[in-house]
Coordinates of C-alpha atoms in Angstrom, one line a residue:
M1 CA 113.5 82.4 146.1
P2 CA 114.3 83.5 149.7
L3 CA 115.2 87.1 150.2
R4 CA 118.7 86.3 151.3
D5 CA 119.3 84.2 148.2
A6 CA 117.8 86.9 145.9
A7 CA 120.1 89.6 147.4
E8 CA 123.1 87.3 147.1
D9 CA 122.3 86.4 143.5
I10 CA 121.5 89.9 142.3
G11 CA 124.6 91.2 144.0
R12 CA 126.7 88.6 142.2
V13 CA 125.1 89.4 138.8
I14 CA 126.0 93.1 139.3
R15 CA 129.5 92.6 140.7
E16 CA 130.6 90.1 138.1
G17 CA 129.0 91.8 135.1
L18 CA 126.7 88.9 134.2
L19 CA 124.2 91.2 132.5
H20 CA 123.9 90.7 128.7
P21 CA 122.4 93.6 126.7
V22 CA 120.5 92.9 123.4
F23 CA 119.4 95.5 121.0
Q24 CA 116.2 95.7 119.0
P25 CA 116.1 98.1 116.0
I26 CA 113.5 100.9 115.6
L27 CA 112.7 101.7 112.0
D28 CA 112.0 105.2 110.8
F29 CA 109.4 104.9 108.1
R30 CA 110.2 108.3 106.5
A31 CA 114.0 107.7 106.2
Q32 CA 113.5 103.9 105.5
A33 CA 116.4 103.2 107.8
Y34 CA 116.9 102.5 111.5
L35 CA 116.3 105.4 113.8
G36 CA 118.1 103.6 116.6
F37 CA 118.0 100.7 118.9
E38 CA 116.3 99.9 122.2
A39 CA 118.5 98.2 124.8
L40 CA 117.0 95.2 126.5
I41 CA 118.7 93.2 129.3
R42 CA 119.1 89.5 129.8
G43 CA 120.4 87.9 132.9
P44 CA 122.9 84.9 133.2
A45 CA 122.1 82.3 130.5
S46 CA 120.5 79.0 131.6
S47 CA 119.5 80.5 135.0
P48 CA 116.1 81.5 136.5
L49 CA 117.3 85.2 136.3
H50 CA 117.8 85.1 132.5
R51 CA 114.4 86.6 131.8
P52 CA 114.2 90.3 132.6
D53 CA 110.8 90.0 134.4
Q54 CA 112.3 87.5 136.9
L55 CA 115.5 89.4 137.1
F56 CA 113.9 92.6 138.2
A57 CA 111.3 90.9 140.4
A58 CA 114.2 89.3 142.3
A59 CA 116.0 92.7 142.5
R60 CA 112.8 94.4 143.9
S61 CA 112.4 91.7 146.5
A62 CA 116.0 92.2 147.6
G63 CA 115.8 96.0 147.6
L64 CA 118.3 96.3 144.8
A65 CA 116.1 97.5 141.9
G66 CA 118.0 100.9 141.7
A67 CA 121.4 99.2 141.7
L68 CA 120.3 96.8 139.0
E69 CA 118.9 99.5 136.8
Q70 CA 122.2 101.5 137.1
A71 CA 124.2 98.3 136.2
C72 CA 121.9 97.7 133.2
R73 CA 122.3 101.2 131.9
E74 CA 126.1 101.0 132.1
A75 CA 126.2 97.6 130.4
S76 CA 123.9 98.8 127.6
L77 CA 126.0 102.0 127.0
R78 CA 129.2 100.1 126.9
A79 CA 127.9 97.4 124.5
F80 CA 126.3 100.1 122.3
A81 CA 129.6 101.9 122.0
R82 CA 131.6 98.7 121.5
L83 CA 129.4 97.6 118.6
G84 CA 129.5 101.1 117.1
L85 CA 125.7 101.0 116.5
P86 CA 124.3 104.0 114.5
G87 CA 121.5 106.3 115.5
R88 CA 119.9 106.7 118.9
L89 CA 120.0 104.4 122.0
F90 CA 116.7 104.0 123.9
L91 CA 117.4 103.3 127.6
N92 CA 114.6 102.0 129.8
V93 CA 114.3 104.0 133.1
T94 CA 111.6 103.8 135.7
P95 CA 110.2 107.2 136.8
G96 CA 111.4 106.6 140.3
C97 CA 115.0 106.4 139.2
L98 CA 115.0 109.8 137.6
L99 CA 116.2 111.5 140.8
D100 CA 118.5 108.6 141.8
D101 CA 121.9 110.0 142.8
R102 CA 123.5 107.3 140.6
L103 CA 121.8 108.9 137.6
M104 CA 121.9 112.5 138.6
N105 CA 125.5 112.9 139.9
G106 CA 127.0 113.2 136.5
A107 CA 128.4 109.7 136.3
T108 CA 126.3 108.8 133.3
C109 CA 127.5 111.9 131.4
H110 CA 131.1 111.1 132.3
L111 CA 130.6 107.6 131.0
L112 CA 129.1 108.9 127.8
N113 CA 132.1 111.2 127.3
D114 CA 134.5 108.3 127.9
L115 CA 132.6 106.2 125.4
G116 CA 132.3 108.9 122.8
I117 CA 128.5 108.9 122.8
A118 CA 126.8 112.3 122.5
A119 CA 123.9 112.9 125.0
N120 CA 121.5 113.8 122.2
R121 CA 121.8 110.3 120.9
V122 CA 120.3 108.9 124.1
V123 CA 116.6 108.6 124.6
I124 CA 115.4 108.0 128.2
E125 CA 112.4 105.7 127.9
L126 CA 110.1 106.0 130.9
T127 CA 108.4 102.7 131.7
E128 CA 105.1 102.5 133.6
N129 CA 105.7 99.8 136.1
Q130 CA 105.4 101.8 139.2
Q131 CA 103.1 104.6 140.5
I132 CA 104.4 108.1 140.2
T133 CA 104.2 109.7 143.6
D134 CA 106.5 112.6 143.1
L135 CA 105.4 114.4 140.0
P136 CA 107.3 117.7 140.7
G137 CA 110.4 115.7 141.3
M138 CA 109.9 113.9 138.0
H139 CA 109.6 117.2 136.2
E140 CA 112.8 118.4 137.9
G141 CA 114.7 115.2 136.8
L142 CA 113.4 115.5 133.2
L143 CA 114.4 119.2 133.0
H144 CA 117.9 118.2 134.3
F145 CA 118.4 115.6 131.5
R146 CA 116.8 117.7 128.7
R147 CA 119.2 120.6 129.5
R148 CA 122.1 118.1 128.8
G149 CA 120.6 117.1 125.5
F150 CA 118.8 113.8 126.3
Q151 CA 115.4 113.1 124.7
I152 CA 112.4 111.5 126.4
A153 CA 110.1 108.7 125.4
I154 CA 107.2 107.1 127.2
D155 CA 106.5 103.4 126.8
D156 CA 103.3 101.3 126.3
L157 CA 100.9 104.1 125.7
G158 CA 97.4 102.7 126.1
E159 CA 98.3 100.1 128.7
G160 CA 96.9 102.2 131.5
F161 CA 95.5 105.7 132.2
A162 CA 98.6 106.8 134.1
N163 CA 100.8 107.0 130.9
L164 CA 98.1 109.2 129.2
R165 CA 98.6 111.6 132.1
M166 CA 102.4 111.2 131.8
W167 CA 102.1 112.2 128.1
S168 CA 100.4 115.4 129.0
E169 CA 102.8 116.2 131.8
V170 CA 106.1 115.0 130.3
R171 CA 105.6 116.1 126.6
P172 CA 108.0 113.5 125.3
E173 CA 109.8 113.5 122.0
F174 CA 108.8 109.8 121.4
V175 CA 105.6 107.9 122.3
K176 CA 105.5 104.2 122.1
I177 CA 102.0 102.7 121.5
D178 CA 101.4 99.4 123.3
K179 CA 101.5 96.4 121.1
H180 CA 97.9 95.4 122.0
F181 CA 96.7 98.3 119.7
I182 CA 99.1 97.5 116.9
H183 CA 98.7 93.8 116.5
G184 CA 95.8 93.2 114.2
I185 CA 95.2 96.9 113.5
A186 CA 94.8 96.2 109.8
D187 CA 91.7 94.2 110.6
D188 CA 90.3 95.9 113.6
R189 CA 88.3 99.1 113.2
M190 CA 88.4 100.0 116.9
K191 CA 92.2 99.7 117.1
Y192 CA 92.4 101.8 113.9
H193 CA 90.4 104.6 115.5
F194 CA 92.4 104.4 118.8
V195 CA 95.7 104.6 117.0
R196 CA 94.6 107.3 114.7
A197 CA 93.5 109.4 117.7
M198 CA 96.9 108.8 119.3
Q199 CA 98.6 109.9 116.0
D200 CA 96.5 113.1 115.9
L201 CA 97.6 113.9 119.5
A202 CA 101.2 113.2 118.6
E203 CA 101.1 115.7 115.8
I204 CA 99.6 118.3 118.1
C205 CA 102.3 117.7 120.7
H206 CA 105.1 117.4 118.0
A207 CA 106.0 113.9 119.2
S208 CA 106.9 110.9 117.1
I209 CA 104.9 107.7 117.5
V210 CA 106.6 104.3 117.7
A211 CA 104.3 101.4 116.9
E212 CA 105.5 98.5 119.1
G213 CA 105.0 94.8 118.6
I214 CA 104.6 94.7 114.8
E215 CA 104.6 91.0 113.8
R216 CA 102.6 91.0 110.5
C217 CA 103.4 92.6 107.2
K218 CA 99.9 93.9 106.8
D219 CA 100.1 95.7 110.2
F220 CA 103.5 97.1 109.2
V221 CA 102.1 98.6 105.9
F222 CA 99.0 99.9 107.7
A223 CA 101.1 101.7 110.3
R224 CA 103.2 103.2 107.6
D225 CA 100.1 104.5 105.7
L226 CA 98.6 105.8 108.8
G227 CA 101.5 108.3 109.1
I228 CA 103.1 106.7 112.1
A229 CA 106.8 107.7 112.3
C230 CA 108.5 104.6 113.5
A231 CA 108.0 100.8 113.8
Q232 CA 109.4 98.2 116.2
G233 CA 108.7 94.5 116.5
F234 CA 109.6 91.0 115.3
F235 CA 108.6 91.9 111.7
V236 CA 111.2 94.7 111.6
A237 CA 113.9 92.7 113.5
R238 CA 114.2 90.6 116.6
P239 CA 116.5 91.6 119.6
A240 CA 120.0 90.5 119.1
T241 CA 123.4 90.8 120.8
S242 CA 124.9 92.2 117.6
P243 CA 122.0 93.4 115.5
D244 CA 122.2 93.8 111.7
R245 CA 122.4 97.4 110.7
H246 CA 120.7 96.9 107.4
L247 CA 117.0 96.3 106.7
S248 CA 115.9 92.7 106.0
P249 CA 114.7 92.0 102.4
I250 CA 111.2 91.4 103.7
V251 CA 111.1 94.8 105.3
V252 CA 112.5 96.4 102.2
E253 CA 109.9 94.7 100.1
A254 CA 107.1 95.9 102.4
L255 CA 108.4 99.5 102.3
A256 CA 108.4 99.3 98.5
Q257 CA 104.7 98.5 98.3
K258 CA 103.0 101.4 96.4
Q259 CA 99.5 100.6 97.4
L260 CA 97.9 102.3 100.4
A261 CA 96.5 99.9 102.9
L262 CA 92.7 100.1 103.2
S263 CA 91.2 101.4 106.4
P264 CA 89.4 98.8 108.5
A265 CA 86.7 101.4 108.9
G266 CA 85.1 99.9 105.8
S267 CA 83.0 96.7 105.6
R268 CA 85.4 94.1 106.9
M269 CA 83.5 91.1 108.4
A270 CA 83.9 90.5 112.2
T271 CA 84.7 86.9 113.0
A272 CA 84.9 84.6 116.0
M273 CA 88.5 85.5 116.4
N274 CA 87.4 89.0 117.5
L275 CA 85.6 87.4 120.4
L276 CA 88.3 85.0 121.6
R277 CA 89.1 84.9 125.3
P278 CA 92.1 82.7 126.1
V279 CA 91.2 80.2 128.9
T280 CA 93.6 77.4 129.9
P281 CA 91.6 74.3 129.4
A282 CA 91.3 71.3 131.6
P283 CA 92.8 68.0 130.4
S284 CA 90.4 65.2 129.9
H285 CA 92.1 63.2 132.7
A286 CA 91.5 66.0 135.3
T287 CA 89.4 65.3 138.4
N288 CA 86.2 67.1 139.3
E289 CA 88.0 68.3 142.5
S290 CA 90.7 70.0 140.4
V291 CA 88.0 71.6 138.1
M292 CA 86.2 72.8 141.2
A293 CA 89.4 74.4 142.5
R294 CA 89.8 76.2 139.2
F295 CA 86.4 77.8 139.5
E296 CA 86.9 78.7 143.2
A297 CA 90.2 80.4 142.5
D298 CA 88.8 82.5 139.6
G299 CA 85.5 84.1 140.2
E300 CA 85.3 85.4 136.6
L301 CA 85.6 81.9 135.1
D302 CA 82.1 80.8 133.9
V303 CA 83.0 77.9 131.7
L304 CA 86.0 75.5 131.5
P305 CA 86.8 73.7 128.2
V306 CA 88.0 70.2 128.4
V307 CA 90.6 69.0 125.8
R308 CA 92.2 65.7 124.8
G309 CA 95.6 66.8 123.5
D310 CA 94.7 70.0 121.7
V311 CA 91.3 69.0 120.5
P312 CA 88.2 70.2 122.5
V313 CA 86.0 67.4 123.7
G314 CA 83.6 69.1 126.2
L315 CA 82.7 72.1 128.3
I316 CA 82.0 72.4 132.1
N317 CA 79.6 75.1 133.2
R318 CA 80.4 76.7 136.6
H319 CA 76.8 76.9 137.9
T320 CA 76.0 73.3 136.8
L321 CA 79.1 72.0 138.7
F322 CA 78.4 74.1 141.8
E323 CA 74.7 73.0 141.8
R324 CA 75.7 69.4 141.6
F325 CA 78.3 69.5 144.3
A326 CA 76.0 71.4 146.6
R327 CA 74.0 68.2 147.1
P328 CA 74.9 66.1 150.2
F329 CA 78.0 64.0 149.8
Q330 CA 78.3 64.7 146.1
R331 CA 81.8 66.3 146.4
E332 CA 83.0 63.5 148.6
L333 CA 81.7 60.8 146.3
F334 CA 82.6 62.3 142.9
G335 CA 85.4 64.7 143.7
R336 CA 88.1 62.3 142.5
A337 CA 86.1 61.1 139.5
N338 CA 87.1 62.1 136.0
C339 CA 85.7 65.4 134.9
T340 CA 84.4 64.0 131.6
Q341 CA 81.5 62.5 133.7
I342 CA 80.0 66.0 134.3
M343 CA 81.0 67.9 131.2
D344 CA 78.8 68.7 128.2
H345 CA 79.9 66.2 125.6
A346 CA 78.4 68.3 122.7
P347 CA 79.5 71.9 123.2
L348 CA 79.1 74.4 120.4
V349 CA 82.5 74.4 118.6
V350 CA 83.2 77.1 115.9
D351 CA 86.1 77.9 113.7
Q352 CA 88.0 81.2 114.2
Q353 CA 86.9 82.4 110.8
A354 CA 83.2 82.0 111.4
T355 CA 81.5 85.4 110.9
A356 CA 79.4 87.1 113.5
Q357 CA 76.2 86.4 111.5
E358 CA 77.1 82.7 111.2
L359 CA 77.7 82.6 115.0
A360 CA 74.3 84.3 115.7
M361 CA 72.5 81.7 113.5
M362 CA 74.3 78.8 115.2
L363 CA 73.3 80.0 118.6
A364 CA 69.7 80.6 117.5
L365 CA 69.4 77.0 116.2
A366 CA 71.3 75.4 119.0
P367 CA 69.8 74.2 122.4
K368 CA 69.1 77.1 124.8
H369 CA 71.9 76.2 127.3
H370 CA 74.5 77.2 124.7
L371 CA 73.3 80.8 125.1
F372 CA 74.7 80.6 128.7
D373 CA 77.7 78.4 128.0
G374 CA 79.0 80.2 124.9
F375 CA 81.2 78.4 122.5
I376 CA 84.6 77.0 122.0
I377 CA 86.8 78.6 119.3
T378 CA 89.2 76.5 117.3
G379 CA 91.8 77.0 114.5
E380 CA 92.3 74.1 112.1
G381 CA 90.5 71.9 114.7
K382 CA 92.8 72.8 117.6
Y383 CA 91.6 74.6 120.7
L384 CA 92.3 78.3 120.9
G385 CA 89.9 79.7 123.5
V386 CA 86.3 80.5 124.3
G387 CA 83.7 83.1 123.3
S388 CA 80.6 84.3 125.1
S389 CA 77.1 85.0 123.7
H390 CA 77.2 88.3 125.6
D391 CA 80.3 89.5 123.8
L392 CA 78.7 88.3 120.5
M393 CA 75.6 90.4 121.1
A394 CA 77.7 93.4 122.0
M395 CA 79.8 93.0 118.8
I396 CA 76.7 92.6 116.6
T397 CA 75.1 95.7 118.2
E398 CA 78.2 97.7 117.6
M399 CA 78.3 96.5 114.0
Q400 CA 74.7 97.5 113.5
I401 CA 75.3 101.0 114.9
S402 CA 78.3 101.4 112.7
A403 CA 76.4 100.2 109.7
A404 CA 73.6 102.6 110.4
R405 CA 76.1 105.5 110.7
Y406 CA 78.5 104.8 107.9
A407 CA 77.3 102.1 105.6
N408 CA 74.5 102.0 103.0
P409 CA 71.7 100.0 104.4
L410 CA 70.9 98.2 101.1
T411 CA 74.4 96.9 100.2
Q412 CA 76.2 97.4 103.6
L413 CA 79.0 99.0 101.6
P414 CA 80.8 102.1 103.1
G415 CA 78.8 105.3 102.5
N416 CA 79.8 108.9 102.0
V417 CA 81.6 109.5 105.3
P418 CA 84.1 106.6 104.9
I419 CA 84.4 107.3 101.1
N420 CA 85.5 110.9 101.9
E421 CA 87.9 109.7 104.7
H422 CA 89.5 107.2 102.3
I423 CA 90.1 109.8 99.6
D424 CA 91.6 112.2 102.0
R425 CA 93.9 109.4 103.3
M426 CA 95.0 108.7 99.7
L427 CA 95.7 112.4 99.1
A428 CA 97.6 112.8 102.3
A429 CA 99.8 109.8 101.5
D430 CA 100.7 111.4 98.1
K431 CA 99.7 108.2 96.2
S432 CA 98.6 108.0 92.6
F433 CA 95.2 106.3 92.2
V434 CA 92.2 106.2 90.0
V435 CA 88.6 107.1 91.1
A436 CA 85.7 105.7 89.3
Y437 CA 82.0 106.8 89.5
L438 CA 79.6 104.0 88.4
D439 CA 76.0 104.9 87.5
V440 CA 73.2 102.8 86.1
D441 CA 71.7 104.2 82.8
N442 CA 67.9 103.9 82.3
F443 CA 67.4 102.9 85.9
K444 CA 64.5 105.2 86.8
P445 CA 62.1 103.9 84.1
Y446 CA 63.0 100.3 85.0
N447 CA 62.4 101.0 88.7
D448 CA 59.1 102.9 88.0
T449 CA 57.8 100.1 85.7
Y450 CA 58.8 97.0 87.6
G451 CA 58.8 98.3 91.2
Y452 CA 61.4 99.2 93.8
R453 CA 61.9 95.6 94.8
R454 CA 63.4 94.7 91.4
G455 CA 65.1 98.0 91.4
D456 CA 66.8 97.1 94.7
D457 CA 67.8 93.7 93.1
V458 CA 69.6 95.6 90.3
I459 CA 71.5 97.8 92.9
Q460 CA 72.5 94.8 95.0
L461 CA 73.6 92.9 92.0
L462 CA 75.8 95.8 90.9
G463 CA 77.3 96.0 94.4
R464 CA 78.2 92.3 94.3
L465 CA 79.7 92.5 90.8
I466 CA 81.9 95.4 91.8
C467 CA 83.2 93.7 94.9
Q468 CA 83.9 90.5 93.0
T469 CA 85.8 92.3 90.3
V470 CA 88.1 94.7 92.2
N471 CA 91.1 93.7 94.3
Q472 CA 89.5 94.1 97.7
G473 CA 92.9 94.2 99.3
I474 CA 93.9 97.5 97.8
D475 CA 90.8 98.8 95.9
F476 CA 88.1 100.6 98.0
V477 CA 84.5 100.2 97.1
G478 CA 81.7 102.5 98.4
H479 CA 78.0 103.1 97.7
I480 CA 77.2 106.7 97.3
G481 CA 73.5 106.1 97.3
G482 CA 70.7 104.8 94.9
D483 CA 72.3 103.4 91.8
D484 CA 75.6 105.3 92.2
F485 CA 78.8 103.5 93.3
F486 CA 82.4 104.6 93.9
V487 CA 85.7 102.8 93.5
A488 CA 89.2 104.1 94.4
F489 CA 91.5 101.9 92.4
Q490 CA 95.1 101.1 93.2
S491 CA 95.2 98.1 90.8
A492 CA 97.4 98.6 87.8
D493 CA 94.7 96.9 85.6
W494 CA 91.9 99.2 86.8
E495 CA 90.7 99.9 83.2
A496 CA 90.2 96.3 82.4
R497 CA 88.4 95.8 85.7
C498 CA 86.0 98.7 84.8
W499 CA 85.2 97.0 81.5
N500 CA 84.8 93.7 83.2
I501 CA 82.1 95.2 85.5
V502 CA 80.3 96.8 82.6
D503 CA 80.3 93.5 80.6
R504 CA 79.2 91.4 83.6
F505 CA 76.4 93.9 84.4
A506 CA 75.1 93.8 80.8
K507 CA 75.1 90.0 80.9
A508 CA 73.4 89.8 84.3
M509 CA 70.5 92.0 83.1
Q510 CA 69.6 89.5 80.4
P511 CA 68.1 86.9 82.9
M512 CA 66.3 89.7 84.7
A513 CA 64.7 90.7 81.4
A514 CA 63.7 87.1 80.8
A515 CA 62.3 86.9 84.3
N516 CA 60.0 89.8 83.3
G517 CA 58.7 87.8 80.4
L518 CA 60.5 90.1 77.9
G519 CA 63.5 90.0 75.7
G520 CA 65.3 92.0 73.0
D521 CA 66.9 95.4 73.6
G522 CA 64.3 96.9 75.9
Y523 CA 60.6 97.2 76.7
M524 CA 57.6 99.6 76.2
A525 CA 56.8 101.8 79.2
E526 CA 55.3 105.2 79.9
N527 CA 57.5 108.2 80.1
R528 CA 57.0 111.2 82.4
K529 CA 54.4 112.6 80.0
G530 CA 52.4 109.4 80.1
E531 CA 53.4 108.4 76.5
L532 CA 54.2 104.8 75.7
V533 CA 57.8 104.8 74.5
F534 CA 60.6 102.3 74.0
Q535 CA 63.0 102.0 77.0
A536 CA 66.3 100.3 76.9
W537 CA 67.4 97.8 79.5
P538 CA 69.6 99.3 82.3
T539 CA 73.3 99.5 81.4
L540 CA 76.3 100.8 83.2
S541 CA 78.3 104.0 82.7
V542 CA 81.7 104.5 84.4
G543 CA 83.5 107.8 84.6
A544 CA 87.1 107.5 85.8
V545 CA 89.8 110.1 86.8
R546 CA 93.5 109.6 87.4
V547 CA 94.6 111.5 90.5
H548 CA 98.3 112.1 90.8
P549 CA 100.1 113.5 93.9
G550 CA 99.6 117.3 94.3
Q551 CA 96.7 117.6 91.9
C552 CA 93.9 117.8 94.5
D553 CA 93.7 119.2 98.0
S554 CA 90.6 117.4 99.3
H555 CA 87.9 114.8 98.6
R556 CA 85.7 117.6 97.3
E557 CA 87.9 118.3 94.3
V558 CA 88.1 114.6 93.5
A559 CA 84.3 114.2 93.8
A560 CA 83.7 117.1 91.5
A561 CA 86.2 115.8 88.9
V562 CA 84.8 112.3 88.8
A563 CA 81.2 113.6 88.7
V564 CA 82.0 115.4 85.5
A565 CA 83.6 112.3 84.0
K566 CA 80.5 110.3 84.9
K567 CA 78.3 112.8 83.1
E568 CA 80.5 112.5 80.0
A569 CA 80.3 108.7 80.2
K570 CA 76.5 108.8 80.1
K571 CA 76.6 111.2 77.2
A572 CA 79.0 109.0 75.3
A573 CA 76.8 105.9 75.9
R574 CA 73.8 107.6 74.5
R575 CA 75.4 108.9 71.3
V576 CA 76.7 105.6 69.8
P577 CA 74.7 105.5 66.6
G578 CA 73.2 102.3 65.3
E579 CA 74.0 100.2 68.4
A580 CA 72.1 99.0 71.3
P581 CA 73.3 100.6 74.5
S582 CA 75.6 98.3 76.4
G583 CA 77.7 100.5 78.7
C584 CA 80.6 102.9 78.5
V585 CA 83.8 103.6 80.3
F586 CA 85.0 107.2 80.1
V587 CA 88.4 108.3 81.3
E588 CA 89.4 111.9 82.1
R589 CA 92.9 112.7 80.9
R590 CA 94.6 116.0 81.4
R591 CA 96.7 117.5 78.7
S592 CA 100.2 118.5 79.7
G593 CA 100.4 122.1 80.7
Q594 CA 96.7 122.4 81.4
A595 CA 95.7 124.5 84.4
D596 CA 94.8 122.5 87.5
D597 CA 91.3 124.1 87.8
S598 CA 90.2 123.2 84.3
W599 CA 88.9 119.7 85.1
S600 CA 85.9 120.0 82.7
A601 CA 87.5 122.1 79.9
A602 CA 86.8 120.9 76.4
G603 CA 89.2 118.2 75.2
L604 CA 90.2 117.0 78.6
L605 CA 87.4 114.5 79.0
T606 CA 87.8 111.6 76.6
P607 CA 85.6 108.6 76.0
C608 CA 87.3 105.2 76.3
R609 CA 86.6 103.0 73.3
K610 CA 86.6 99.3 73.9
P611 CA 87.7 97.0 71.1
A612 CA 85.4 94.4 69.6
A613 CA 87.4 91.6 71.3
A614 CA 86.7 91.7 75.0
G615 CA 89.8 91.7 77.3
P616 CA 92.2 93.9 79.1
P617 CA 93.8 96.9 77.3
S618 CA 97.0 96.1 75.4
E619 CA 99.4 97.9 73.2
G620 CA 97.1 97.1 70.2
Y621 CA 94.4 99.4 71.7
R622 CA 95.8 102.9 70.8
R623 CA 94.7 105.7 73.0
D624 CA 95.7 108.6 70.9
A625 CA 93.2 109.2 68.1
S626 CA 95.9 110.7 65.9
S627 CA 97.6 107.3 65.6
N628 CA 94.5 105.0 66.1
P629 CA 93.8 103.0 63.0
R630 CA 90.2 102.5 64.3
V631 CA 89.5 106.2 63.9
P632 CA 88.9 107.5 60.3
P633 CA 91.5 109.9 59.0
E634 CA 89.0 112.8 58.9
E635 CA 88.5 112.4 62.6
R636 CA 92.1 112.5 63.5
S637 CA 93.2 115.9 64.7
G638 CA 96.4 116.8 66.3
G639 CA 96.3 117.0 70.1
T640 CA 92.7 115.7 70.4
T641 CA 92.4 112.5 72.4
R642 CA 89.5 110.2 71.5
E643 CA 89.3 106.8 73.1
R644 CA 87.2 103.7 73.0
T645 CA 83.5 103.4 73.8
K646 CA 82.0 99.9 73.9
T647 CA 81.2 98.5 70.5

């Protein structure tokens, strides 16, 4: 658009009031209501200036950016007052406009008075779309507005280094995290740690974090459980001329979820989607000359996918093309020819859900040129983007470093550090949950008799059984070390799942016994004194503790409590008379009125008896021994809890 036309069009938009504010709600997680609304501007409908990026680009080219900003603020304030929207109004302001006479001369305050909007309901949201050259002047402007009751927010934290400096200089009341770090945070360990660091800084600075760009329910729940104050994005609500003041049913349902979202710092599997780089493909009818122009225009472009419709059919390598066209007369002869003549007709194509390990295996088995070309990533057979072998190697290296630091090398399950972090997250969130300590009985004599390799097989088997039995969306599985495992349950049927693990482990040991050429209830082996004695096959003991809000202050208290429950479970498994050991689940239950520090007091730890018929607990399985028909009358004593051990 020529400069004269841009100035004329922007002037007309401002004079005739052709700006249309829309408002996007910002949700306060703690209040479970809207904190306020961000004002966004749209230009004249059905015109090139409708989109705000084009509108402001035209205003800058015409030298009318300041006048347009002032008109946008006035239109937003009037629309906000006319609609009677509750809460705060977030107004976008570039740092350079803070000292603009049109903003500093009191006209905005007069307009607020006329509209009946208190200054403390307005949040000046500083956007980072221009370099800050006058830092003292910006401080002066911020002080001016803070004295009048306005609050300050900075936008798109993480988009660039400048807004990190702005945070330290401005000390805003609100900090908006760029949507890049929020989208996919529930699945991305790196984004999780970035945002958690930002949240820690916000707490130190007494600022409230706003997570922008939330589009998925799982990211919404994860942001809530991370302790972030506010949420904004299409999942919460889309911008609207007259926004709804009530939360949508889907948001209400997400807020009502009791379970705490699991941290992605655990053992989530990286996939090809983590490596995706969007590259606009070449259509199959494109000429070699147009492909060459693409490579010449973009020095970072190494490969160019070729698609027919939305299905990938080939891949063109930059160096192969340049080498071919460097020969005499090749460009003149073949420049107008179809690009399918020079493309690789059999590129490596992978689905977005392919794991990093699967990708590494595919590249190892594929022809060597795929190491340089990389691979095409698809979703349901449709082209999505490309991935490089270099990025794959970097991701696998990072995964290996992370595994060496935090995961158990035998099972690759989270080790002690992420276990402790997860317990502390649960405690900080004031959530009720159950912790279970799983330990293999009679493991040492089995390991000593048949060797560490078969002992490792037992440990890996148990790890797989636990992961298959829990709800991996809400239940956290960790490997403490050796034959000791940990589960933090949020599943309502946690007790049935514990018994399921015990039963499946007992059944899985039978073929292992057969593989050793033995059968029955055990085997003969030497004890520590060198005596040949009967040893029972390994079984599983589970000690479980219910943790309610306010009962524990740290993971250390929880670990101590569940360790005591595990010891009692092993004792209960040994003292079942006349029966072959087959496992035990032991639940710690506190009596009402018991002191908090008496975790191991007599009577508080109670074995959990399983009925003869396998299955989940029901009303027929009485927990109180005083009313349990399975317990003889002489064993029923008032106030003593005795529960089922496997029979």
